[in-house]
């Protein structure tokens, strides 16, 4: 089509007013011909692979011209062109209506070849709407017409669409056979578009048949072919599916990166169907990463689009993800409504599996809200259904939720019976997470029945299963409720050891369980050294084999769930095949892990990431240090006090009383955000109030173990909200804790032991960064003081203090000092960040950095605050910086004063060069600063984490 004419047609297509179109065509009579309508129809077929919006404009122009001509054939061509554009945009209902109208017009005008083309084009829209009989009928009729006309190429294109129906019906091998045959046929015709679609669909079938490598290779061929022939939407579709492959394998980072980029392409081109699929998959990944707000947003976006597109099954999936996120945000009533809406949709779709699966979600939410009776009824029905369709893992899950509901209703005998039934059925299923849950629930039942020994034995079986999960990476069966207690088994074992043990061995055993649960994921991340540039260990073939096996297990676990919950259900044969493959991989992984060589990266990681023993903790402490590790059992806070001579585990305070005292202290500190005249006027009263709350916290946390602390160094391992408490400022009425001890903080005793047995590397250069901020007038003074005190300083200020500079110079530095603001995101700690020149460095960015420095200091505001998740996992900059490789951190707990911070840093670095131990230097700087600034707000905002007690 000549360029000027095409431009005029695009202009015409953008007009939405009939009178304006009539005027436009009256002024341009050269557009009024049937041949142009035909050319526009062909142009739409090409444009939909490049720019859907432009394709729709061209189709609208064809329609306007055809209406003006009053030519039924031209009108039919235009209607089909618009239907093609709408199908690519995801509006299948509107597309099907137009296809039918076009086919009727072609039929009336005696054009069977065009009837067949129209029927062939309609097949995919009908299939996506679940109208399989109509789709098959359309394919059969079109194929017969083309065969009669001797048009083999068009027969192949019909078969390409027909195979899509087989795929939607889970007839993967049939579909793959047809795709492969059509692919070979289309090669002879050099049909690039058809070849690309055939390859794409072959890859989809290979996913369903669990051939990850074959699917990935095929998608890469699609990407190359469609890039060469300039079909960007097919390129984007290939990238979307590659992202889905990575999701199935558990590589969420690659999956999210690809989904983000493909989503932009779909949004630009108005492809609402694939745009919505991207949002749906992103919500799924965000749920698994516990990024709840992002998951809710993505699920809601996809829900709105699928509602508009009339795609019921996809809409139900979006509703479920949105409900899970809504429940995690604390709105269980809204979550229940969403689950019930999703259930209604799946019932109308005649899918027997989904309604009962959704019932399990509903039962868990009901249990959270103490509605155990209704939850019990739903679980009984679900358990019976899953038995009838041979879905054992879902049945076992139903029985365990049922046992929990019975426990809440004090039906102990029924709870035990249901739990035992689940345990018996687990003999035939490889599902470590369900094995863990079953024995944990059994332990709870034994405790309620007053049988502590049986409870202890059950919890030990649960703990053993939980340990296996570290290597198998089994996914959670459901993303809410049921899995929230996966570390509670350690608390129950601690409780039983303390209540029923009578010797030092029982206390030591309790300590091992405390450590096993605390910051477990962070410990594994740091000790495994998963980033390639962070380890000097060379990956062996066996290391690579372990990685592949773990990814393959993720693949099979995802595939089982996807197939079970597909719109058309899953055959028993496929279930058996998938489970057999997963079981084979699990057994192979277990064998390989047992045989890992001493020098292999994975073998060393697995051995090192075990919790430290009491002997190892004492060796790291030495004679002059004590470790205080806080933890909770129910609503009571305990402390484990460890020295070279003693080990005591004692209750210290009710959690509610401790939380109240901590809130009051934080309220007092927040008053320093008021104007300086207020602070100056009431400085004495502010100090007395702060000391009163610090004394209350001292009485709770330190006084119970004060007699054990005949040492000079204290290692504090906080719990939950205590991570934000400046223990060094706790006050006994006469002195602060920092007056008697050097203090450092650790996420866990095991990480303390690990970092204090590392060999200290020799001194190297220092990197000093500072932002230019008029609100922080003392930053330059701080940078000068730091540079004067540290070895080989490289000072970068203002526009030079960039993320690129940190990446480039940080890797080779021994010390990094960053004078900048930290932004703590309570709502989503993954996006907590450090302000640098031109950008914000987030926790996600830190996960991809290599900063193996001896000390990293962030002297700005609230850089040390963290959200504390299950297992006392820190989610904030502390986590990211430790994972990036920093051996020790000096971070702030609240909004610091610019001037006092500058003076503190000057004192700290001067003492660091002479006293050598970081804990000594921090203490000296705090004592010096307190002479000028008596209130803890000024001298106590910084906490030292990591390797602090070694020279």
XYZ file of N, CA and C in Angstrom, residues 460-693:
702
model
N 10.103 -33.676 66.784
C 11.401 -34.039 66.224
C 11.252 -34.545 64.789
N 10.207 -35.308 64.525
C 9.959 -35.766 63.158
C 9.638 -34.581 62.253
N 8.863 -33.626 62.787
C 8.545 -32.424 62.003
C 9.814 -31.633 61.705
N 10.671 -31.507 62.714
C 11.921 -30.757 62.519
C 12.799 -31.412 61.458
N 12.894 -32.729 61.480
C 13.702 -33.441 60.485
C 13.175 -33.177 59.075
N 11.866 -33.181 58.927
C 11.275 -32.903 57.612
C 11.578 -31.473 57.178
N 11.530 -30.542 58.133
C 11.804 -29.138 57.808
C 13.242 -28.970 57.338
N 14.168 -29.706 57.939
C 15.561 -29.613 57.526
C 15.721 -30.082 56.080
N 14.960 -31.095 55.676
C 15.048 -31.587 54.302
C 14.610 -30.529 53.295
N 13.712 -29.658 53.716
C 13.179 -28.652 52.789
C 14.233 -27.676 52.327
N 15.314 -27.542 53.083
C 16.362 -26.598 52.692
C 16.985 -27.005 51.372
N 17.064 -28.293 51.110
C 17.679 -28.735 49.871
C 16.664 -29.006 48.771
N 15.459 -29.437 49.141
C 14.484 -29.795 48.103
C 13.725 -28.588 47.575
N 13.682 -27.486 48.349
C 13.011 -26.261 47.918
C 11.544 -26.473 47.566
N 10.886 -27.337 48.306
C 9.450 -27.577 48.055
C 8.667 -26.285 48.250
N 7.737 -26.018 47.339
C 6.906 -24.828 47.458
C 5.843 -25.020 48.523
N 5.346 -23.900 48.999
C 4.229 -23.972 49.932
C 3.000 -24.459 49.179
N 2.221 -25.319 49.849
C 1.001 -25.808 49.211
C -0.029 -24.690 49.065
N -0.147 -23.857 50.069
C -1.016 -22.685 49.990
C -0.224 -21.498 50.499
N -0.574 -20.308 50.021
C 0.244 -19.145 50.338
C -0.230 -18.391 51.571
N -1.210 -18.915 52.270
C -1.671 -18.239 53.475
C -1.763 -19.226 54.610
N -2.008 -18.688 55.782
C -2.355 -19.433 56.990
C -1.567 -20.662 57.315
N -1.717 -21.688 56.492
C -1.225 -23.010 56.858
C 0.280 -23.030 57.055
N 1.030 -22.208 56.322
C 2.477 -22.266 56.399
C 3.082 -21.226 57.327
N 2.279 -20.405 57.952
C 2.852 -19.355 58.786
C 3.586 -19.908 60.000
N 3.286 -21.137 60.380
C 3.874 -21.698 61.588
C 5.035 -22.630 61.278
N 5.673 -22.475 60.104
C 6.663 -23.475 59.718
C 7.910 -23.454 60.586
N 8.124 -22.412 61.388
C 9.255 -22.411 62.311
C 8.806 -22.551 63.762
N 7.516 -22.666 63.993
C 7.023 -22.805 65.366
C 7.465 -24.102 66.016
N 7.841 -25.077 65.204
C 8.273 -26.344 65.784
C 9.475 -26.136 66.703
N 10.336 -25.177 66.370
C 11.491 -24.917 67.222
C 11.058 -24.315 68.562
N 10.066 -23.431 68.528
C 9.555 -22.855 69.778
C 8.946 -23.931 70.666
N 8.206 -24.851 70.039
C 7.600 -25.911 70.840
C 8.661 -26.813 71.462
N 9.729 -27.106 70.722
C 10.803 -27.940 71.267
C 11.546 -27.225 72.394
N 11.760 -25.910 72.232
C 12.390 -25.135 73.310
C 11.533 -25.203 74.564
N 10.245 -24.997 74.398
C 9.326 -25.019 75.544
C 9.368 -26.366 76.263
N 9.334 -27.450 75.502
C 9.365 -28.773 76.115
C 10.693 -29.042 76.815
N 11.796 -28.581 76.220
C 13.103 -28.757 76.873
C 13.163 -28.005 78.201
N 12.634 -26.781 78.206
C 12.693 -25.970 79.428
C 11.750 -26.498 80.504
N 10.588 -26.986 80.088
C 9.591 -27.427 81.074
C 9.870 -28.824 81.604
N 10.443 -29.688 80.765
C 10.575 -31.086 81.166
C 12.020 -31.571 81.242
N 12.969 -30.734 80.798
C 14.378 -31.088 80.949
C 14.867 -30.711 82.333
N 15.882 -31.411 82.792
C 16.330 -31.167 84.171
C 17.830 -31.015 84.282
N 18.537 -30.874 83.146
C 19.991 -30.757 83.236
C 20.507 -29.793 82.183
N 21.845 -29.590 82.207
C 22.460 -28.637 81.281
C 22.298 -29.091 79.835
N 22.244 -30.380 79.603
C 22.074 -30.877 78.246
C 20.747 -30.397 77.654
N 19.687 -30.375 78.447
C 18.389 -29.908 77.973
C 18.448 -28.431 77.605
N 19.173 -27.649 78.416
C 19.310 -26.213 78.131
C 20.109 -25.999 76.855
N 21.172 -26.768 76.689
C 21.971 -26.662 75.465
C 21.149 -27.062 74.244
N 20.333 -28.091 74.389
C 19.467 -28.511 73.305
C 18.473 -27.408 72.945
N 17.921 -26.760 73.969
C 16.983 -25.655 73.720
C 17.669 -24.537 72.941
N 18.923 -24.212 73.309
C 19.668 -23.172 72.599
C 19.838 -23.544 71.123
N 20.097 -24.822 70.850
C 20.280 -25.235 69.458
C 19.010 -25.011 68.640
N 17.842 -25.185 69.259
C 16.589 -24.953 68.539
C 16.333 -23.455 68.332
N 16.704 -22.664 69.324
C 16.578 -21.203 69.171
C 17.384 -20.745 67.963
N 18.607 -21.247 67.864
C 19.493 -20.853 66.771
C 19.029 -21.407 65.429
N 18.456 -22.602 65.442
C 18.022 -23.219 64.189
C 16.968 -22.375 63.485
N 16.149 -21.687 64.283
C 15.057 -20.901 63.702
C 15.469 -19.473 63.359
N 16.462 -18.933 64.074
C 16.729 -17.490 64.010
C 17.502 -17.102 62.750
N 16.939 -16.178 61.977
C 17.582 -15.643 60.768
C 18.120 -16.754 59.881
N 17.340 -17.778 59.750
C 17.790 -18.976 59.020
C 18.078 -18.672 57.553
N 17.170 -17.974 56.886
C 17.361 -17.696 55.464
C 18.553 -16.784 55.233
N 18.686 -15.747 56.053
C 19.817 -14.838 55.927
C 21.125 -15.594 56.144
N 21.135 -16.473 57.133
C 22.351 -17.244 57.416
C 22.722 -18.106 56.207
N 21.735 -18.766 55.641
C 22.022 -19.614 54.483
C 22.503 -18.785 53.292
N 21.883 -17.624 53.070
C 22.288 -16.765 51.961
C 23.749 -16.352 52.092
N 24.121 -15.922 53.292
C 25.479 -15.427 53.509
C 26.491 -16.565 53.424
N 26.178 -17.685 54.064
C 27.155 -18.763 54.143
C 27.241 -19.573 52.860
N 26.166 -19.589 52.065
C 26.247 -20.309 50.795
C 27.033 -19.517 49.766
N 27.060 -18.147 49.926
C 27.792 -17.354 48.949
C 27.282 -17.594 47.542
N 25.980 -17.377 47.332
C 25.364 -17.807 46.069
C 25.771 -16.958 44.869
N 26.254 -15.740 45.070
C 26.613 -14.936 43.915
C 27.983 -15.367 43.397
N 28.107 -15.590 42.082
C 29.362 -16.106 41.546
C 30.563 -15.220 41.854
N 30.400 -13.891 41.816
C 31.558 -13.031 42.036
C 31.869 -12.835 43.509
N 31.113 -13.469 44.391
C 31.382 -13.329 45.817
C 32.178 -14.498 46.368
N 32.462 -15.477 45.566
C 33.134 -16.650 46.104
C 34.396 -16.951 45.325
N 35.416 -17.402 46.028
C 36.652 -17.816 45.384
C 36.616 -19.302 45.072
N 35.549 -19.981 45.489
C 35.411 -21.404 45.224
C 34.962 -21.614 43.782
N 35.626 -22.511 43.116
C 35.280 -22.812 41.736
C 34.129 -23.806 41.706
N 33.103 -23.507 40.927
C 31.958 -24.408 40.860
C 32.350 -25.691 40.145
N 32.132 -26.804 40.808
C 32.434 -28.098 40.226
C 31.251 -28.590 39.400
N 31.462 -29.683 38.653
C 30.364 -30.283 37.905
C 29.249 -30.734 38.841
N 29.643 -31.209 40.034
C 28.630 -31.667 40.980
C 27.836 -30.486 41.535
N 28.518 -29.340 41.760
C 27.807 -28.132 42.197
C 26.750 -27.739 41.164
N 27.169 -27.761 39.884
C 26.234 -27.403 38.811
C 25.083 -28.406 38.752
N 25.406 -29.681 39.000
C 24.374 -30.721 38.975
C 23.351 -30.485 40.082
N 23.823 -30.094 41.264
C 22.912 -29.788 42.377
C 22.009 -28.623 42.007
N 22.598 -27.588 41.420
C 21.787 -26.423 41.028
C 20.713 -26.819 40.028
N 21.107 -27.640 39.031
C 20.130 -28.082 38.031
C 19.015 -28.915 38.672
N 19.388 -29.794 39.599
C 18.377 -30.631 40.249
C 17.400 -29.785 41.056
N 17.898 -28.780 41.738
C 17.015 -27.918 42.529
C 16.056 -27.175 41.612
N 16.562 -26.674 40.464
C 15.694 -25.978 39.521
C 14.654 -26.932 38.929
N 15.081 -28.164 38.626
C 14.147 -29.128 38.068
C 13.054 -29.493 39.067
N 13.407 -29.572 40.349
C 12.387 -29.846 41.361
C 11.375 -28.712 41.423
N 11.855 -27.475 41.394
C 10.922 -26.342 41.342
C 9.982 -26.490 40.167
N 10.558 -26.887 39.037
C 9.771 -27.067 37.820
C 8.643 -28.070 38.044
N 8.972 -29.240 38.565
C 7.956 -30.284 38.740
C 6.911 -29.888 39.778
N 7.326 -29.238 40.873
C 6.351 -28.831 41.887
C 5.359 -27.828 41.304
N 5.882 -26.864 40.511
C 4.981 -25.918 39.855
C 4.062 -26.629 38.872
N 4.622 -27.538 38.090
C 3.846 -28.197 37.052
C 2.697 -29.022 37.638
N 2.973 -29.707 38.742
C 1.901 -30.493 39.361
C 0.750 -29.586 39.743
N 1.070 -28.454 40.378
C 0.005 -27.552 40.807
C -0.728 -26.949 39.621
N 0.024 -26.518 38.586
C -0.617 -25.919 37.422
C -1.538 -26.902 36.721
N -1.096 -28.149 36.584
C -1.913 -29.139 35.900
C -3.149 -29.508 36.712
N -2.970 -29.634 38.023
C -4.121 -29.962 38.864
C -5.191 -28.888 38.798
N -4.752 -27.659 38.632
C -5.685 -26.535 38.683
C -5.970 -25.943 37.307
N -5.638 -26.685 36.242
C -5.923 -26.192 34.894
C -7.441 -26.157 34.681
N -7.908 -25.396 33.692
C -9.365 -25.266 33.497
C -10.057 -26.601 33.276
N -9.356 -27.553 32.648
C -9.996 -28.814 32.294
C -9.528 -29.984 33.150
N -8.897 -29.667 34.270
C -8.461 -30.734 35.165
C -7.224 -31.440 34.651
N -6.876 -32.528 35.295
C -5.645 -33.233 34.980
C -5.903 -34.732 35.002
N -5.342 -35.431 34.042
C -5.560 -36.872 33.993
C -4.759 -37.564 35.083
N -5.267 -38.702 35.541
C -4.564 -39.498 36.543
C -3.200 -39.911 36.010
N -3.136 -40.229 34.713
C -1.868 -40.653 34.120
C -0.820 -39.549 34.224
N -1.212 -38.313 33.923
C -0.266 -37.197 34.028
C 0.170 -36.969 35.467
N -0.775 -37.104 36.407
C -0.405 -36.947 37.819
C 0.680 -37.943 38.201
N 0.471 -39.198 37.820
C 1.420 -40.250 38.184
C 2.791 -39.972 37.562
N 2.800 -39.563 36.293
C 4.074 -39.304 35.620
C 4.842 -38.164 36.275
N 4.145 -37.069 36.565
C 4.801 -35.922 37.176
C 5.353 -36.266 38.555
N 4.562 -36.972 39.354
C 5.011 -37.318 40.699
C 6.199 -38.275 40.652
N 6.175 -39.203 39.709
C 7.308 -40.126 39.575
C 8.584 -39.373 39.211
N 8.463 -38.406 38.286
C 9.632 -37.605 37.908
C 10.151 -36.797 39.091
N 9.225 -36.177 39.835
C 9.636 -35.379 41.000
C 10.308 -36.267 42.039
N 9.732 -37.436 42.290
C 10.294 -38.346 43.281
C 11.696 -38.778 42.866
N 11.881 -39.050 41.583
C 13.195 -39.452 41.082
C 14.227 -38.351 41.302
N 13.833 -37.089 41.020
C 14.755 -35.965 41.213
C 15.071 -35.756 42.695
N 14.061 -35.917 43.568
C 14.292 -35.758 45.005
C 15.294 -36.795 45.511
N 15.117 -38.047 45.082
C 16.032 -39.092 45.519
C 17.445 -38.836 44.999
N 17.529 -38.362 43.751
C 18.842 -38.084 43.173
C 19.524 -36.932 43.906
N 18.745 -35.874 44.237
C 19.316 -34.743 44.956
C 19.809 -35.164 46.340
N 18.999 -35.951 47.052
C 19.406 -36.419 48.379
C 20.708 -37.219 48.298
N 20.819 -38.071 47.276
C 22.037 -38.873 47.126
C 23.242 -37.987 46.830
N 23.070 -37.019 45.917
C 24.184 -36.151 45.531
C 24.659 -35.312 46.716
N 23.699 -34.799 47.504
C 24.086 -33.968 48.648
C 24.900 -34.764 49.663
N 24.559 -36.027 49.831
C 25.327 -36.870 50.757
C 26.743 -37.115 50.247
N 26.909 -37.075 48.928
C 28.199 -37.399 48.332
C 29.019 -36.158 47.973
N 28.538 -34.954 48.362
C 29.251 -33.737 47.984
C 30.680 -33.767 48.498
N 31.679 -33.452 47.658
C 33.076 -33.439 48.114
C 33.339 -32.270 49.051
N 34.383 -32.399 49.845
C 34.714 -31.359 50.828
C 34.964 -30.009 50.162
N 35.563 -30.021 48.969
C 35.943 -28.748 48.348
C 34.865 -28.106 47.508
N 33.730 -28.792 47.334
C 32.682 -28.229 46.493
C 31.976 -27.073 47.171
N 31.569 -26.084 46.370
C 30.915 -24.894 46.940
C 29.640 -25.266 47.676
N 28.829 -26.141 47.074
C 27.569 -26.523 47.710
C 27.819 -27.324 48.978
N 28.775 -28.243 48.908
C 29.069 -29.051 50.093
C 29.518 -28.207 51.259
N 30.414 -27.253 51.013
C 30.877 -26.365 52.082
C 29.724 -25.526 52.611
N 28.880 -25.024 51.703
C 27.754 -24.186 52.130
C 26.811 -24.959 53.032
N 26.489 -26.184 52.640
C 25.546 -26.972 53.444
C 26.109 -27.285 54.817
N 27.398 -27.569 54.884
C 27.988 -27.869 56.190
C 28.096 -26.608 57.054
N 28.512 -25.497 56.432
C 28.723 -24.272 57.207
C 27.430 -23.623 57.672
N 26.329 -23.841 56.945
C 25.107 -23.113 57.274
C 24.300 -23.773 58.381
N 24.804 -24.858 58.951
C 24.142 -25.445 60.107
C 24.298 -24.511 61.304
N 23.361 -24.534 62.258
C 23.476 -23.669 63.438
C 24.764 -23.968 64.204
N 25.342 -22.925 64.790
C 26.557 -23.098 65.586
C 26.240 -23.881 66.861
N 27.187 -24.697 67.289
C 27.024 -25.431 68.549
C 27.413 -24.528 69.711
N 27.031 -24.931 70.923
C 27.406 -24.168 72.106
C 28.917 -24.050 72.215
N 29.628 -25.117 71.911
C 31.096 -25.093 71.974
C 31.666 -24.067 71.002
N 31.089 -24.004 69.781
C 31.574 -23.044 68.788
C 31.264 -21.607 69.203
N 30.084 -21.393 69.784
C 29.733 -20.037 70.245
C 30.685 -19.594 71.348
N 30.964 -20.485 72.290
C 31.878 -20.137 73.383
C 33.285 -19.866 72.872
N 33.735 -20.624 71.880
C 35.067 -20.389 71.327
C 35.156 -19.021 70.669
N 34.062 -18.604 69.983
C 34.056 -17.287 69.338
C 33.989 -16.163 70.367
N 33.282 -16.399 71.479
C 33.149 -15.359 72.514
C 34.463 -15.118 73.245
N 35.164 -16.180 73.622
C 36.342 -16.034 74.468
C 35.950 -15.755 75.908
N 36.967 -15.548 76.743
C 36.737 -15.413 78.188
C 36.137 -14.080 78.588
N 36.252 -13.055 77.708
C 35.854 -11.701 78.101
C 34.543 -11.246 77.484
N 33.769 -12.160 76.945
C 32.515 -11.752 76.289
C 31.370 -12.655 76.716
N 30.161 -12.098 76.669
C 28.928 -12.853 76.905
C 27.970 -12.554 75.766
N 27.114 -13.525 75.477
C 26.122 -13.361 74.414
C 24.731 -13.458 75.023
N 23.881 -12.478 74.700
C 22.492 -12.474 75.148
C 21.594 -12.604 73.914
N 20.924 -13.727 73.823
C 20.056 -13.992 72.674
C 18.604 -14.028 73.138
N 17.784 -13.116 72.582
C 16.393 -12.978 72.981
C 15.487 -13.696 71.977
N 14.396 -14.247 72.487
C 13.447 -14.945 71.636
C 12.109 -14.986 72.357
N 11.077 -15.404 71.648
C 9.721 -15.429 72.204
C 9.135 -16.820 72.100
N 8.385 -17.179 73.126
C 7.519 -18.353 73.075
C 6.133 -17.857 73.462
N 5.240 -17.856 72.480
C 3.921 -17.285 72.734
C 4.044 -15.802 73.049
N 3.508 -15.400 74.189
C 3.516 -13.993 74.585
C 4.569 -13.681 75.644
N 5.549 -14.563 75.804
C 6.609 -14.372 76.799
C 7.957 -14.261 76.093
N 8.745 -13.250 76.488
C 10.090 -13.081 75.948
C 11.083 -13.754 76.882
N 12.031 -14.497 76.292
C 13.084 -15.184 77.032
C 14.444 -14.650 76.593
N 15.466 -14.943 77.399
C 16.838 -14.659 77.013
C 17.689 -15.892 77.279
N 18.577 -16.189 76.325
C 19.605 -17.204 76.531
C 20.915 -16.472 76.763
N 21.490 -16.626 77.953
C 22.748 -15.961 78.308
C 23.876 -16.983 78.222
N 24.856 -16.702 77.362
C 25.951 -17.643 77.120
C 27.271 -16.988 77.499
N 28.058 -17.660 78.353
C 29.441 -17.286 78.638
C 30.289 -18.552 78.520
N 31.589 -18.408 78.675
C 32.442 -19.596 78.611
C 32.188 -20.524 79.779
N 31.600 -19.990 80.856
C 31.400 -20.811 82.056
C 29.964 -21.207 82.295
N 29.012 -20.549 81.616
C 27.628 -20.778 82.004
C 26.688 -20.656 80.803
N 25.516 -21.235 80.965
C 24.425 -21.095 80.009
C 23.122 -21.089 80.790
N 22.372 -20.013 80.665
C 21.085 -19.906 81.339
C 20.036 -19.454 80.325
N 18.853 -20.013 80.408
C 17.706 -19.551 79.610
C 16.613 -19.171 80.587
N 16.250 -17.883 80.561
C 15.341 -17.351 81.573
C 14.230 -16.527 80.915
N 13.029 -16.521 81.502
C 12.000 -15.568 81.051
C 12.367 -14.177 81.540
N 12.143 -13.169 80.693
C 12.501 -11.813 81.116
C 11.296 -10.889 81.224
N 10.330 -10.996 80.323
C 9.193 -10.060 80.383
C 8.076 -10.528 79.473
N 6.839 -10.181 79.801
C 5.743 -10.412 78.854
C 5.946 -9.548 77.609
N 5.629 -10.077 76.469
C 5.832 -9.345 75.216
C 5.073 -8.025 75.210
N 3.869 -7.999 75.779
C 3.057 -6.778 75.767
C 3.717 -5.670 76.588
N 4.250 -6.013 77.773
C 4.903 -5.006 78.626
C 6.141 -4.447 77.941
N 6.895 -5.321 77.286
C 8.104 -4.894 76.595
C 7.756 -3.983 75.416
N 6.729 -4.354 74.685
C 6.310 -3.541 73.543
C 5.862 -2.159 73.993
N 5.175 -2.083 75.135
C 4.729 -0.787 75.648
C 5.922 0.098 75.991
N 6.896 -0.441 76.707
C 8.072 0.346 77.090
C 8.831 0.808 75.854
N 8.920 -0.044 74.861
C 9.637 0.322 73.635
C 8.905 1.424 72.890
N 7.580 1.344 72.830
C 6.803 2.402 72.164
C 6.984 3.738 72.880
N 6.996 3.718 74.190
C 7.163 4.964 74.954
C 8.535 5.580 74.702
N 9.569 4.745 74.609
C 10.903 5.265 74.302
C 10.932 5.885 72.916
N 10.345 5.206 71.947
C 10.329 5.726 70.586
C 9.547 7.037 70.506
N 8.496 7.152 71.306
C 7.738 8.407 71.358
C 8.622 9.539 71.873
N 9.391 9.265 72.911
C 10.284 10.293 73.455
C 11.326 10.727 72.417
N 11.889 9.754 71.707
C 12.896 10.088 70.695
C 12.285 10.878 69.541
N 11.021 10.615 69.235
C 10.376 11.321 68.124
C 10.211 12.810 68.410
N 10.246 13.225 69.676
C 10.081 14.638 70.019
C 11.220 15.492 69.476
N 12.344 14.864 69.148
C 13.462 15.626 68.608
C 13.236 16.041 67.167
N 12.120 15.594 66.568
C 11.757 16.091 65.235
C 11.098 17.460 65.330
N 10.715 17.870 66.560
C 10.129 19.189 66.753
C 11.221 20.241 66.621
N 10.839 21.531 66.713
C 11.827 22.578 66.482
C 12.881 22.618 67.593
N 14.021 23.180 67.271
C 15.173 23.172 68.186
C 14.892 23.945 69.467
N 14.064 24.982 69.399
C 13.772 25.765 70.602
C 13.024 24.908 71.626
N 12.119 24.038 71.152
C 11.401 23.134 72.061
C 12.390 22.174 72.732
N 13.279 21.588 71.935
C 14.255 20.637 72.473
C 15.150 21.321 73.498
N 15.567 22.543 73.192
C 16.452 23.268 74.116
C 15.716 23.628 75.407
N 14.477 24.057 75.291
C 13.714 24.487 76.463
C 13.437 23.328 77.426
N 13.175 22.139 76.868
C 12.777 21.001 77.708
C 13.840 19.897 77.741
N 15.114 20.269 77.533
C 16.157 19.248 77.407
C 16.283 18.397 78.671
N 16.149 18.980 79.852
C 16.279 18.201 81.089
C 15.105 17.236 81.245
N 13.897 17.733 80.978
C 12.717 16.867 81.087
C 12.767 15.733 80.056
N 13.232 16.048 78.840
C 13.358 15.023 77.810
C 14.353 13.943 78.219
N 15.452 14.348 78.845
C 16.458 13.378 79.294
C 15.895 12.487 80.392
N 15.193 13.091 81.371
C 14.633 12.295 82.475
C 13.603 11.287 81.964
N 12.764 11.714 81.019
C 11.747 10.803 80.474
C 12.390 9.643 79.716
N 13.389 9.962 78.920
C 14.072 8.906 78.173
C 14.745 7.924 79.119
N 15.396 8.435 80.151
C 16.071 7.558 81.105
C 15.079 6.661 81.845
N 13.889 7.194 82.123
C 12.879 6.382 82.812
C 12.479 5.179 81.951
N 12.271 5.394 80.665
C 11.887 4.289 79.787
C 13.063 3.349 79.539
